[in-house]
Short mmCIF file of C-alpha atoms and ligand atoms in Angstrom, two decimals:
data_model
loop_
_atom_site.label_atom_id
_atom_site.label_comp_id
_atom_site.label_asym_id
_atom_site.label_seq_id
_atom_site.Cartn_x
_atom_site.Cartn_y
_atom_site.Cartn_z
CA MET A 1 -15.95 -25.18 14.40
CA THR A 2 -18.31 -25.14 11.24
CA LEU A 3 -17.18 -22.53 9.50
CA LYS A 4 -19.93 -20.75 7.32
CA LYS A 5 -19.05 -17.30 6.79
CA ILE A 6 -15.16 -15.51 6.13
CA CYS A 7 -13.97 -12.10 5.35
CA CYS A 8 -10.42 -10.86 4.86
CA VAL A 9 -9.39 -7.05 6.18
CA GLY A 10 -7.28 -5.89 3.32
CA ALA A 11 -8.33 -6.26 -0.37
CA GLY A 12 -5.39 -5.55 -1.66
CA TYR A 13 -2.02 -8.24 -3.64
CA VAL A 14 -2.55 -10.90 -1.04
CA GLY A 15 -6.18 -10.42 0.74
CA GLY A 16 -8.22 -9.65 -3.21
CA PRO A 17 -6.34 -13.14 -4.47
CA THR A 18 -6.06 -15.12 -2.05
CA CYS A 19 -10.12 -14.49 -1.11
CA THR A 20 -10.82 -15.33 -4.94
CA VAL A 21 -8.49 -19.08 -5.22
CA ILE A 22 -10.53 -19.80 -1.31
CA ALA A 23 -14.30 -18.69 -2.82
CA SER A 24 -13.88 -20.98 -6.26
CA LYS A 25 -12.73 -23.58 -4.29
CA CYS A 26 -15.12 -23.85 -1.10
CA PRO A 27 -18.48 -22.57 -3.16
CA GLN A 28 -20.23 -23.27 -0.17
CA LEU A 29 -18.21 -21.03 2.30
CA THR A 30 -19.79 -16.85 2.55
CA VAL A 31 -16.33 -15.06 1.54
CA THR A 32 -16.60 -11.00 2.06
CA VAL A 33 -13.52 -9.21 1.45
CA VAL A 34 -13.05 -6.23 2.98
CA ASP A 35 -10.82 -2.85 2.97
CA LEU A 36 -11.05 1.34 3.93
CA SER A 37 -9.81 2.27 0.51
CA GLU A 38 -13.08 2.56 -1.51
CA THR A 39 -11.69 3.03 -4.20
CA ARG A 40 -10.19 -0.36 -3.95
CA ILE A 41 -13.25 -1.74 -3.28
CA ALA A 42 -15.24 -0.49 -6.20
CA GLN A 43 -12.22 -1.56 -8.17
CA TRP A 44 -12.78 -4.99 -7.18
CA ASN A 45 -16.30 -4.90 -8.30
CA SER A 46 -15.41 -3.08 -11.36
CA GLU A 47 -14.44 -5.06 -14.70
CA ASN A 48 -10.98 -3.19 -13.97
CA LEU A 49 -9.21 -4.81 -11.22
CA PRO A 50 -6.98 -2.80 -9.08
CA ILE A 51 -4.26 -5.41 -9.62
CA PHE A 52 -3.15 -7.70 -12.75
CA GLU A 53 -2.85 -10.83 -12.40
CA PRO A 54 -3.33 -13.50 -14.52
CA GLY A 55 -5.68 -15.84 -14.46
CA LEU A 56 -7.55 -13.48 -11.84
CA TYR A 57 -10.17 -11.54 -13.81
CA ASP A 58 -12.22 -14.82 -15.25
CA LEU A 59 -11.52 -15.99 -11.30
CA VAL A 60 -13.29 -12.93 -9.50
CA LYS A 61 -16.58 -13.10 -12.84
CA GLU A 62 -17.10 -16.78 -11.49
CA CYS A 63 -17.54 -16.34 -7.95
CA ARG A 64 -18.65 -12.19 -7.54
CA GLY A 65 -21.98 -11.68 -6.14
CA ARG A 66 -22.43 -15.37 -5.55
CA ASN A 67 -20.02 -16.68 -2.55
CA LEU A 68 -17.45 -13.43 -2.94
CA PHE A 69 -18.11 -10.28 -2.13
CA PHE A 70 -16.33 -6.81 -2.06
CA SER A 71 -17.46 -4.35 0.07
CA THR A 72 -16.40 -0.81 2.59
CA ASN A 73 -19.11 -2.37 5.49
CA VAL A 74 -15.40 -3.78 7.77
CA LYS A 75 -16.93 -3.72 10.64
CA GLU A 76 -20.46 -6.04 9.28
CA ALA A 77 -18.71 -8.46 7.90
CA ILE A 78 -16.83 -8.80 10.91
CA VAL A 79 -20.00 -9.53 13.02
CA GLU A 80 -20.93 -11.99 10.50
CA ALA A 81 -17.69 -13.77 10.34
CA ASP A 82 -16.98 -16.32 11.71
CA LEU A 83 -12.77 -16.72 10.41
CA ILE A 84 -11.19 -13.27 10.15
CA PHE A 85 -8.08 -13.33 7.51
CA ILE A 86 -6.12 -10.22 8.55
CA CYS A 87 -4.42 -9.19 5.30
CA VAL A 88 -3.66 -5.41 5.63
CA ASN A 89 -0.01 -4.24 4.77
CA THR A 90 3.27 -4.06 6.97
CA PRO A 91 5.26 -1.76 4.97
CA THR A 92 9.16 -0.67 7.02
CA LYS A 93 8.55 2.33 9.36
CA HIS A 94 9.54 5.88 8.00
CA PHE A 95 9.96 7.62 11.15
CA GLY A 96 10.27 6.88 15.20
CA LYS A 97 11.44 3.71 16.84
CA GLY A 98 13.41 1.37 14.06
CA LYS A 99 12.78 3.52 11.45
CA GLY A 100 13.91 2.44 7.67
CA ARG A 101 14.03 -1.23 9.34
CA ALA A 102 11.01 -2.37 11.61
CA ALA A 103 7.13 -3.32 10.01
CA ASP A 104 5.23 -1.14 10.78
CA LEU A 105 2.21 -2.79 12.33
CA LYS A 106 0.35 0.24 12.56
CA TYR A 107 -2.63 -1.22 10.52
CA ILE A 108 -2.38 -4.84 11.93
CA GLU A 109 -3.33 -3.14 14.97
CA SER A 110 -6.30 -0.94 13.89
CA ALA A 111 -7.80 -3.87 12.82
CA ALA A 112 -7.33 -6.61 16.09
CA ARG A 113 -8.73 -3.24 16.92
CA MET A 114 -11.92 -3.11 15.31
CA ILE A 115 -11.94 -7.21 15.55
CA ALA A 116 -12.10 -6.80 19.15
CA GLU A 117 -14.44 -3.93 19.10
CA VAL A 118 -17.16 -5.08 17.05
CA SER A 119 -17.17 -9.02 17.09
CA GLN A 120 -20.00 -10.48 19.44
CA ASN A 121 -19.54 -13.73 18.66
CA SER A 122 -15.80 -16.09 18.81
CA LYS A 123 -14.02 -15.82 16.18
CA ILE A 124 -10.63 -17.20 14.66
CA VAL A 125 -8.37 -14.48 13.58
CA VAL A 126 -6.00 -14.96 11.17
CA GLU A 127 -2.62 -13.67 10.60
CA LYS A 128 -1.76 -13.55 6.86
CA SER A 129 0.49 -10.70 6.62
CA THR A 130 3.86 -10.97 7.32
CA VAL A 131 4.59 -9.85 10.32
CA PRO A 132 7.81 -9.54 13.14
CA VAL A 133 8.04 -12.94 15.49
CA LYS A 134 5.55 -12.18 18.22
CA ALA A 135 2.61 -10.60 16.11
CA ALA A 136 0.17 -12.96 17.30
CA GLU A 137 1.15 -12.35 20.51
CA SER A 138 0.89 -9.18 20.85
CA ILE A 139 -3.03 -9.31 18.15
CA THR A 140 -4.35 -11.92 20.73
CA ASN A 141 -3.06 -9.58 23.75
CA ILE A 142 -4.91 -6.34 22.10
CA MET A 143 -8.05 -8.57 21.87
CA ARG A 144 -8.09 -9.76 24.78
CA ALA A 145 -7.90 -6.93 26.74
CA ASN A 146 -10.60 -5.81 25.04
CA ILE A 147 -12.96 -8.88 25.53
CA LYS A 148 -16.90 -8.75 25.50
CA PRO A 149 -18.10 -11.54 27.52
CA GLY A 150 -18.50 -15.06 26.06
CA VAL A 151 -16.65 -14.37 23.46
CA GLN A 152 -13.33 -16.14 22.64
CA TYR A 153 -9.92 -15.50 20.35
CA GLN A 154 -8.00 -18.25 18.49
CA VAL A 155 -4.98 -16.09 16.65
CA LEU A 156 -3.68 -17.96 13.95
CA SER A 157 -0.13 -17.34 11.65
CA ASN A 158 -1.43 -18.56 8.33
CA PRO A 159 1.76 -17.10 6.10
CA GLU A 160 1.09 -16.17 2.35
CA PHE A 161 4.66 -16.58 -0.09
CA LEU A 162 2.57 -16.44 -3.15
CA ALA A 163 4.44 -14.20 -5.64
CA GLU A 164 2.76 -11.39 -7.68
CA GLY A 165 2.64 -11.95 -11.24
CA THR A 166 2.13 -15.76 -10.51
CA ALA A 167 -0.26 -15.40 -8.01
CA VAL A 168 -2.79 -17.63 -9.12
CA ASN A 169 -0.93 -20.67 -9.83
CA ASP A 170 0.85 -19.93 -6.45
CA LEU A 171 -1.98 -20.30 -4.79
CA ILE A 172 -3.41 -23.18 -6.21
CA TYR A 173 -0.41 -25.03 -6.61
CA PRO A 174 1.06 -24.25 -2.94
CA ASP A 175 4.47 -25.76 -2.34
CA ARG A 176 3.00 -25.39 1.20
CA VAL A 177 0.32 -24.06 3.34
CA LEU A 178 1.73 -23.39 7.04
CA ILE A 179 -0.56 -22.94 9.98
CA GLY A 180 0.64 -22.09 13.53
CA GLY A 181 -1.07 -21.96 16.38
CA ASP A 182 -1.27 -22.38 19.89
CA PRO A 183 -0.82 -25.91 21.26
CA SER A 184 -3.37 -26.03 23.77
CA PRO A 185 -6.92 -27.73 22.52
CA LEU A 186 -9.00 -25.06 21.38
CA GLY A 187 -5.73 -23.85 19.66
CA GLN A 188 -5.63 -26.98 17.70
CA GLU A 189 -9.42 -26.88 17.06
CA ALA A 190 -8.59 -23.83 15.09
CA ILE A 191 -5.92 -24.96 13.38
CA GLN A 192 -7.48 -27.33 11.84
CA SER A 193 -10.68 -25.13 10.79
CA LEU A 194 -8.32 -23.32 8.74
CA ARG A 195 -6.55 -26.53 6.95
CA TRP A 196 -10.20 -28.01 6.23
CA ILE A 197 -10.37 -24.75 4.04
CA TYR A 198 -7.19 -25.89 2.26
CA GLU A 199 -8.06 -29.11 2.33
CA HIS A 200 -10.77 -28.33 -0.79
CA TRP A 201 -8.13 -27.92 -2.69
CA VAL A 202 -4.42 -28.53 -1.03
CA PRO A 203 -2.90 -32.17 -0.89
CA GLN A 204 -2.79 -32.90 2.86
CA ASP A 205 1.10 -33.17 2.86
CA LYS A 206 1.71 -30.14 1.91
CA ILE A 207 -0.40 -28.16 4.97
CA ILE A 208 2.26 -28.24 7.39
CA THR A 209 1.53 -27.22 10.97
CA MET A 210 3.05 -25.67 14.57
CA ASN A 211 3.88 -23.39 16.65
CA THR A 212 2.87 -19.19 16.07
CA TRP A 213 5.96 -18.71 16.15
CA SER A 214 7.95 -20.90 14.21
CA SER A 215 5.74 -19.69 11.89
CA GLU A 216 5.86 -16.04 11.97
CA LEU A 217 9.31 -17.14 11.75
CA SER A 218 8.99 -19.23 8.99
CA LYS A 219 8.17 -16.32 6.11
CA LEU A 220 10.84 -13.95 7.41
CA ALA A 221 13.78 -17.17 7.36
CA ALA A 222 12.32 -17.89 3.73
CA ASN A 223 12.23 -14.68 2.29
CA ALA A 224 15.80 -14.10 3.30
CA PHE A 225 16.98 -16.82 2.10
CA LEU A 226 15.93 -16.28 -1.03
CA ALA A 227 17.23 -12.44 -1.36
CA GLN A 228 20.16 -13.58 0.09
CA ARG A 229 20.63 -15.64 -3.45
CA ILE A 230 19.81 -13.28 -5.56
CA SER A 231 23.14 -10.82 -3.83
CA SER A 232 24.22 -13.83 -3.79
CA ILE A 233 25.05 -14.49 -7.77
CA ASN A 234 24.74 -10.10 -8.08
CA ALA A 235 27.57 -10.19 -5.79
CA MET A 236 29.33 -12.25 -9.22
CA SER A 237 28.08 -10.71 -11.30
CA ALA A 238 30.50 -7.73 -10.48
CA ILE A 239 33.45 -10.00 -10.22
CA CYS A 240 32.22 -11.87 -13.69
CA GLU A 241 32.64 -8.18 -15.89
CA MET A 242 36.10 -7.84 -14.15
CA THR A 243 36.78 -10.92 -15.01
CA GLY A 244 35.68 -11.88 -18.27
CA ALA A 245 33.56 -14.36 -17.24
CA ASP A 246 30.08 -14.96 -17.91
CA VAL A 247 27.77 -14.98 -14.92
CA SER A 248 25.23 -16.94 -17.06
CA GLU A 249 27.54 -19.64 -17.08
CA VAL A 250 28.34 -19.39 -13.50
CA ALA A 251 24.98 -19.52 -12.52
CA ASN A 252 24.09 -22.60 -15.11
CA ALA A 253 27.50 -24.38 -13.54
CA VAL A 254 26.45 -23.70 -9.52
CA GLY A 255 22.99 -24.55 -10.22
CA ARG A 256 23.80 -27.99 -12.02
CA ASP A 257 24.75 -29.27 -7.79
CA THR A 258 21.40 -31.04 -6.50
CA ARG A 259 22.28 -29.14 -3.50
CA ILE A 260 22.27 -26.04 -4.15
CA GLY A 261 19.69 -25.93 -7.39
CA ASN A 262 19.06 -23.40 -10.36
CA LYS A 263 16.36 -21.76 -9.27
CA PHE A 264 16.88 -17.73 -8.27
CA LEU A 265 20.08 -17.54 -9.44
CA LYS A 266 19.48 -15.23 -12.45
CA ALA A 267 21.51 -12.07 -11.63
CA SER A 268 19.68 -8.42 -12.35
CA VAL A 269 19.61 -4.78 -11.80
CA GLY A 270 18.94 -6.31 -8.03
CA PHE A 271 15.56 -7.63 -6.15
CA GLY A 272 12.61 -5.11 -5.50
CA GLY A 273 12.59 -6.77 -9.10
CA PHE A 274 14.15 -9.84 -10.72
CA SER A 275 13.48 -12.36 -12.70
CA GLY A 276 10.60 -14.94 -12.50
CA PHE A 277 10.12 -13.99 -8.83
CA GLY A 278 7.42 -11.54 -6.35
CA GLY A 279 9.80 -9.34 -4.18
CA SER A 280 8.09 -6.79 -3.40
CA CYS A 281 8.82 -7.81 -0.02
CA PHE A 282 12.56 -9.38 0.31
CA GLN A 283 13.42 -5.69 0.51
CA LYS A 284 10.92 -4.68 4.03
CA ASP A 285 10.92 -8.38 4.99
CA VAL A 286 14.88 -8.75 5.62
CA LEU A 287 14.97 -5.13 7.21
CA ASN A 288 12.34 -6.71 9.79
CA LEU A 289 14.77 -9.64 10.35
CA VAL A 290 17.51 -7.08 10.85
CA TYR A 291 15.52 -5.56 13.04
CA LEU A 292 14.83 -8.09 15.00
CA CYS A 293 18.16 -9.67 15.24
CA GLU A 294 18.95 -6.38 16.80
CA CYS A 295 16.18 -6.43 18.90
CA LEU A 296 16.69 -9.95 20.22
CA ASN A 297 20.74 -8.68 20.94
CA LEU A 298 22.04 -10.70 18.11
CA PRO A 299 24.11 -7.85 16.58
CA GLU A 300 26.40 -10.53 14.03
CA VAL A 301 23.28 -12.14 12.46
CA ALA A 302 21.94 -9.18 12.07
CA GLU A 303 24.61 -8.08 10.69
CA TYR A 304 24.64 -11.34 7.64
CA TRP A 305 21.45 -10.40 6.34
CA GLN A 306 22.24 -6.53 6.87
CA GLN A 307 24.89 -7.77 3.87
CA VAL A 308 22.02 -9.32 1.76
CA ILE A 309 20.51 -5.56 1.82
CA ASN A 310 23.80 -3.94 1.13
CA ILE A 311 24.60 -5.67 -1.90
CA ASN A 312 20.82 -4.83 -3.40
CA ASP A 313 21.46 -1.38 -3.28
CA TYR A 314 25.44 -1.30 -4.16
CA GLN A 315 23.90 -3.78 -7.44
CA ARG A 316 20.90 -1.14 -8.25
CA ARG A 317 23.90 1.93 -7.78
CA ARG A 318 26.58 -0.45 -9.68
CA PHE A 319 24.25 -0.72 -13.01
CA ALA A 320 23.98 3.25 -12.84
CA ASN A 321 27.63 4.40 -12.70
CA LYS A 322 27.60 2.22 -15.57
CA ILE A 323 25.00 3.93 -17.61
CA ILE A 324 26.38 7.05 -16.79
CA GLU A 325 30.09 6.11 -16.75
CA SER A 326 29.70 4.07 -21.03
CA LEU A 327 27.19 7.81 -22.03
CA PHE A 328 30.48 9.83 -21.20
CA ASN A 329 30.56 10.13 -17.37
CA THR A 330 27.66 12.54 -18.04
CA VAL A 331 23.70 12.10 -18.70
CA THR A 332 22.57 15.22 -18.18
CA ASN A 333 19.63 17.04 -20.53
CA LYS A 334 20.36 13.32 -22.11
CA LYS A 335 17.54 11.43 -23.00
CA ILE A 336 17.06 7.94 -21.63
CA ALA A 337 14.48 5.46 -22.02
CA ILE A 338 13.37 3.44 -19.55
CA PHE A 339 11.58 0.37 -20.69
CA GLY A 340 9.78 -1.13 -17.55
CA PHE A 341 8.50 0.18 -14.45
CA ALA A 342 6.67 -3.11 -12.68
CA PHE A 343 9.18 -4.68 -9.75
CA LYS A 344 8.96 -7.72 -12.45
CA LYS A 345 6.74 -8.65 -15.11
CA ASP A 346 3.53 -9.83 -15.45
CA THR A 347 2.11 -7.15 -12.25
CA GLY A 348 1.93 -3.82 -11.98
CA ASP A 349 3.32 -3.21 -8.94
CA THR A 350 6.03 -1.11 -8.74
CA ARG A 351 6.07 -1.05 -4.78
CA GLU A 352 11.17 -1.12 -4.16
CA SER A 353 11.07 -1.33 -7.85
CA ALA A 354 14.70 -1.70 -9.54
CA ALA A 355 13.49 1.27 -11.89
CA ILE A 356 12.61 3.32 -8.53
CA TYR A 357 15.84 3.92 -7.67
CA VAL A 358 17.67 3.48 -11.27
CA SER A 359 15.86 6.68 -12.10
CA LYS A 360 16.47 7.79 -8.92
CA TYR A 361 20.47 8.07 -9.64
CA LEU A 362 20.31 8.93 -13.15
CA MET A 363 17.68 12.07 -12.30
CA GLU A 364 19.73 13.01 -9.68
CA GLU A 365 22.78 13.92 -12.81
CA GLY A 366 19.75 15.85 -15.12
CA ALA A 367 18.97 13.14 -17.48
CA CYS A 368 15.79 13.80 -19.04
CA LEU A 369 13.36 9.96 -18.57
CA ARG A 370 11.19 8.37 -21.00
CA ILE A 371 9.42 6.28 -19.12
CA TYR A 372 7.23 3.78 -20.92
CA ASP A 373 5.98 0.31 -18.86
CA PRO A 374 2.85 -1.72 -20.31
CA LYS A 375 0.63 -2.01 -16.37
CA VAL A 376 1.81 0.79 -14.67
CA GLU A 377 -1.09 3.98 -14.87
CA GLU A 378 0.91 7.86 -14.94
CA ALA A 379 -0.12 8.18 -11.48
CA GLN A 380 1.35 5.69 -9.52
CA LEU A 381 4.34 5.64 -11.68
CA MET A 382 5.32 9.46 -10.51
CA SER A 383 4.33 9.12 -6.40
CA GLU A 384 7.14 6.33 -5.87
CA LEU A 385 9.49 8.98 -7.89
CA THR A 386 7.94 12.05 -6.01
CA GLN A 387 7.86 10.56 -2.65
CA PRO A 388 10.19 11.98 -0.39
CA SER A 389 12.96 9.10 0.29
CA ILE A 390 13.10 9.61 -4.23
CA THR A 391 13.52 13.07 -4.08
CA ASP A 392 13.64 16.24 -2.31
CA ASP A 393 12.35 18.02 -5.33
CA PRO A 394 9.17 16.84 -7.51
CA ASP A 395 8.59 19.42 -9.64
CA LYS A 396 11.96 19.18 -10.87
CA VAL A 397 10.85 15.58 -11.31
CA LYS A 398 7.70 16.58 -12.80
CA GLU A 399 9.94 18.59 -15.40
CA LEU A 400 12.12 15.49 -15.83
CA VAL A 401 10.00 12.61 -16.25
CA THR A 402 7.65 11.80 -19.66
CA ILE A 403 5.46 8.57 -19.90
CA CYS A 404 5.49 7.27 -23.28
CA LYS A 405 2.50 5.26 -24.90
CA ASP A 406 4.95 2.89 -26.57
CA PRO A 407 8.37 1.85 -26.48
CA TYR A 408 8.99 3.65 -29.20
CA GLN A 409 7.92 7.02 -28.55
CA ALA A 410 10.26 6.54 -25.43
CA ALA A 411 13.05 5.07 -27.56
CA GLN A 412 13.07 7.99 -30.51
CA ASN A 413 15.98 10.26 -30.07
CA ALA A 414 16.94 8.49 -26.83
CA HIS A 415 20.49 8.76 -26.60
CA ALA A 416 20.02 4.83 -24.24
CA VAL A 417 17.77 2.56 -23.83
CA VAL A 418 17.46 1.17 -20.74
CA ILE A 419 16.04 -2.47 -20.08
CA CYS A 420 14.38 -1.80 -16.39
CA THR A 421 11.48 -5.25 -15.63
CA GLU A 422 11.55 -7.90 -18.14
CA TRP A 423 8.59 -7.91 -20.46
CA ASP A 424 7.88 -10.49 -22.14
CA GLU A 425 7.23 -8.10 -25.46
CA PHE A 426 10.11 -6.16 -24.87
CA ILE A 427 12.47 -9.33 -26.43
CA ALA A 428 10.52 -8.96 -29.67
CA LEU A 429 10.51 -5.46 -30.39
CA ASP A 430 12.11 -3.60 -33.55
CA TYR A 431 15.73 -2.98 -32.23
CA GLN A 432 16.50 -2.39 -35.84
CA GLY A 433 13.67 0.34 -35.92
CA ILE A 434 14.65 2.16 -32.71
CA TYR A 435 18.27 1.82 -33.68
CA LYS A 436 18.30 3.78 -36.31
CA SER A 437 15.50 6.46 -34.31
CA MET A 438 18.00 6.52 -31.37
CA LEU A 439 20.64 9.13 -31.47
CA LYS A 440 24.14 7.89 -32.03
CA PRO A 441 25.86 6.53 -30.80
CA ALA A 442 22.67 4.14 -29.63
CA PHE A 443 23.27 2.37 -26.13
CA LEU A 444 21.08 0.00 -24.92
CA PHE A 445 21.71 -1.73 -20.75
CA ASP A 446 20.19 -4.77 -20.03
CA GLY A 447 19.59 -4.67 -16.55
CA ARG A 448 17.54 -8.14 -16.82
CA LEU A 449 19.82 -10.24 -19.57
CA ILE A 450 16.31 -10.62 -21.35
CA LEU A 451 17.32 -9.51 -24.88
CA LYS A 452 19.61 -11.38 -27.67
CA HIS A 453 23.06 -9.46 -27.29
CA GLN A 454 25.07 -10.17 -30.42
CA GLU A 455 21.80 -9.74 -32.25
CA LEU A 456 21.51 -5.90 -30.14
CA LEU A 457 25.65 -5.55 -31.44
CA ASP A 458 24.60 -6.29 -34.88
CA ILE A 459 22.82 -3.57 -35.08
CA GLY A 460 24.68 -1.55 -34.23
CA PHE A 461 24.22 -0.81 -30.38
CA HIS A 462 26.23 -0.51 -27.55
CA VAL A 463 25.19 -3.12 -25.25
CA VAL A 464 26.21 -3.45 -21.64
CA THR A 465 24.72 -5.34 -19.71
CA ILE A 466 25.09 -7.14 -16.21
CA GLY A 467 27.35 -9.95 -14.96
CA LYS A 468 29.06 -10.30 -18.19
CA LYS A 469 31.93 -7.59 -21.08
CA LEU A 470 30.26 -8.12 -24.56
CA GLN A 471 32.33 -7.28 -27.57
CA ARG A 472 31.77 -5.82 -30.44
CA SER A 473 32.30 -8.94 -33.30
CA ASN A 474 31.50 -7.20 -35.91
CA VAL A 475 34.85 -4.37 -36.51
CA HIS A 476 33.46 -2.74 -39.70
CA ARG A 477 30.54 -1.92 -37.25
CA PRO A 478 30.35 2.23 -37.26
CA ILE A 479 30.55 3.20 -33.44
CA ALA A 480 34.16 3.96 -32.80
CA THR A 481 33.95 4.24 -28.69
CA SER A 482 34.83 0.97 -27.08
CA LEU A 483 32.08 -0.79 -24.72
CA GLN A 484 32.90 0.07 -21.26
N1 NAD B 1 2.47 -8.45 -2.42
C1 NAD B 1 3.07 -9.65 -1.69
O1 NAD B 1 3.56 -10.26 -3.18
C2 NAD B 1 2.41 -9.98 -1.14
C3 NAD B 1 3.38 -11.70 -0.83
C4 NAD B 1 3.28 -12.87 0.03
C5 NAD B 1 3.06 -11.82 1.53
N2 NAD B 1 2.79 -10.46 1.68
C6 NAD B 1 1.79 -9.80 2.74
O2 NAD B 1 0.86 -9.60 3.37
C7 NAD B 1 0.83 -8.75 3.50
C8 NAD B 1 -0.19 -7.63 3.01
O3 NAD B 1 0.43 -7.20 1.56
P1 NAD B 1 -0.46 -6.51 0.23
O4 NAD B 1 0.81 -6.64 -1.05
O5 NAD B 1 -1.41 -7.60 0.21
O6 NAD B 1 -0.63 -4.72 0.66
P2 NAD B 1 -1.37 -4.60 0.28
O7 NAD B 1 -1.69 -2.88 0.17
O8 NAD B 1 -1.81 -4.33 -1.56
O9 NAD B 1 -3.58 -3.98 0.32
C9 NAD B 1 -3.34 -3.96 1.84
C10 NAD B 1 -4.76 -3.74 2.46
O10 NAD B 1 -5.38 -3.84 3.45
C11 NAD B 1 -5.78 -1.75 3.83
N3 NAD B 1 -5.89 -1.93 5.13
C12 NAD B 1 -5.24 -1.44 5.63
N4 NAD B 1 -5.64 -1.29 7.15
C13 NAD B 1 -7.15 -2.15 7.16
C14 NAD B 1 -8.21 -1.55 7.86
N5 NAD B 1 -7.68 -1.32 8.71
N6 NAD B 1 -8.91 -1.85 7.48
C15 NAD B 1 -9.28 -2.49 6.20
N7 NAD B 1 -8.44 -2.73 4.90
C16 NAD B 1 -6.92 -2.30 5.22
C17 NAD B 1 -4.96 -1.30 2.66
O11 NAD B 1 -6.17 -0.24 2.73
C18 NAD B 1 -4.18 -1.78 1.60
O12 NAD B 1 -6.01 -2.00 0.50
C19 NAD B 1 1.77 -7.58 3.96
O13 NAD B 1 1.94 -8.27 5.08
C20 NAD B 1 2.38 -8.53 2.91
O14 NAD B 1 3.95 -8.23 4.14
C21 NAD B 1 2.39 -10.04 -0.06
#
């Protein structure tokens, strides 16, 4: 099939950047990204894009109005397209069967039904959202049950591996592109059509084709392996704190083994927020895998992956407990500055951010939080902290939380500063000035291991971090209480 027009259903963190890169690399294609949300589409058509990604704005400006369009006219874009990417959200189900674990496929289903309802000619439908194995089969069944005469669908799996914060770079230089499809001649033809798009900029040997189920499972497997590494090093961090070992030194030693490698071995306050790589999907994708294993009657395998989640929950809870214990076992009415709310630096995304859980645990103890993040809007931050899974008293949250315009304002008169996101700007702050403006003893909790701890200790801070016990070298410093 010669492709001329493509459409992407879902203008989010995946759909927007992916289609911008396709439009930029394939100028002969007309790419239309559609969404039900009028606000999101208006933002994509404005100077103020709905998501922050380094390099994205320039690419959008280059292509928008030329061969890249953002629209709420979902039906028209589907009717005109030869190939349709489904990039809708697949959050964890909050109710019903599989609650708290299974992926909610209602947005996928409604997109599939819409495609079947309006299409007047044959289409290639590409499942880019992360889904459980066999979702492509369900999409195919829905569409075939509603098929019009003369129309045919080929459903492909093409999971996305981009990480937020580095999305544009990841899309332009992917480690690999997976395309899963039907072994039939029509299925193979559809695979070749999608492959042709990527071949505009991705080397041939990085484009891997396989059967649909392998492709679907590979995405869940990759995220589960990455999450497992984080949980493994975080489990080690707990041992380090009890023994005097330093988790950064252990990670360095372990990572030098070429069979293990040095990436993704940084301890922190938990995934869904950890240094360097993306993660808003980790929690939901591992839960999705656990649920899949249970449905396949593989309880031992389900339990194995569930432990990866359990260690992550444990790490967040452990970090919040360290804060409470260090502040003399009570944080009630104490001012605590939270530096960073996004789940990682260089994104405004807050989904499953570790900051949400640390804030939750501190608010449960009555702490007054003063939160600063350079990219997260107040409305989004408050909506995260007032969700039913976080609080049953949204008014109390509004009372306890103050959003600050800069980190210095957040730290003024605070008992403690807590680093929750590894934004570069936090490394270069005037900590001497921050220390002076805080109540004493002044505590600093580095949940991302990004600060120079000895310098902070020398200033006079009580510094608590993850995976390492810090000792004050200068005994003449003014504060009497020992660290931890
Ligand atoms: N965010 C990431 O880093 C990332 C990375 C790889 C894979 N993924 C996967 O990609 C998928 C999309 O993730 P995201 O982060 O872009 O989600 P998102 O929530 O940012 O965007 C999804 C968009 O789809 C829209 N939508 C939902 N149903 C629709 C419909 N029927 N018609 C039109 N629009 C509809 C929503 O309004 C929303 O704007 C998920 O399955 C996710 O797991 C995400």
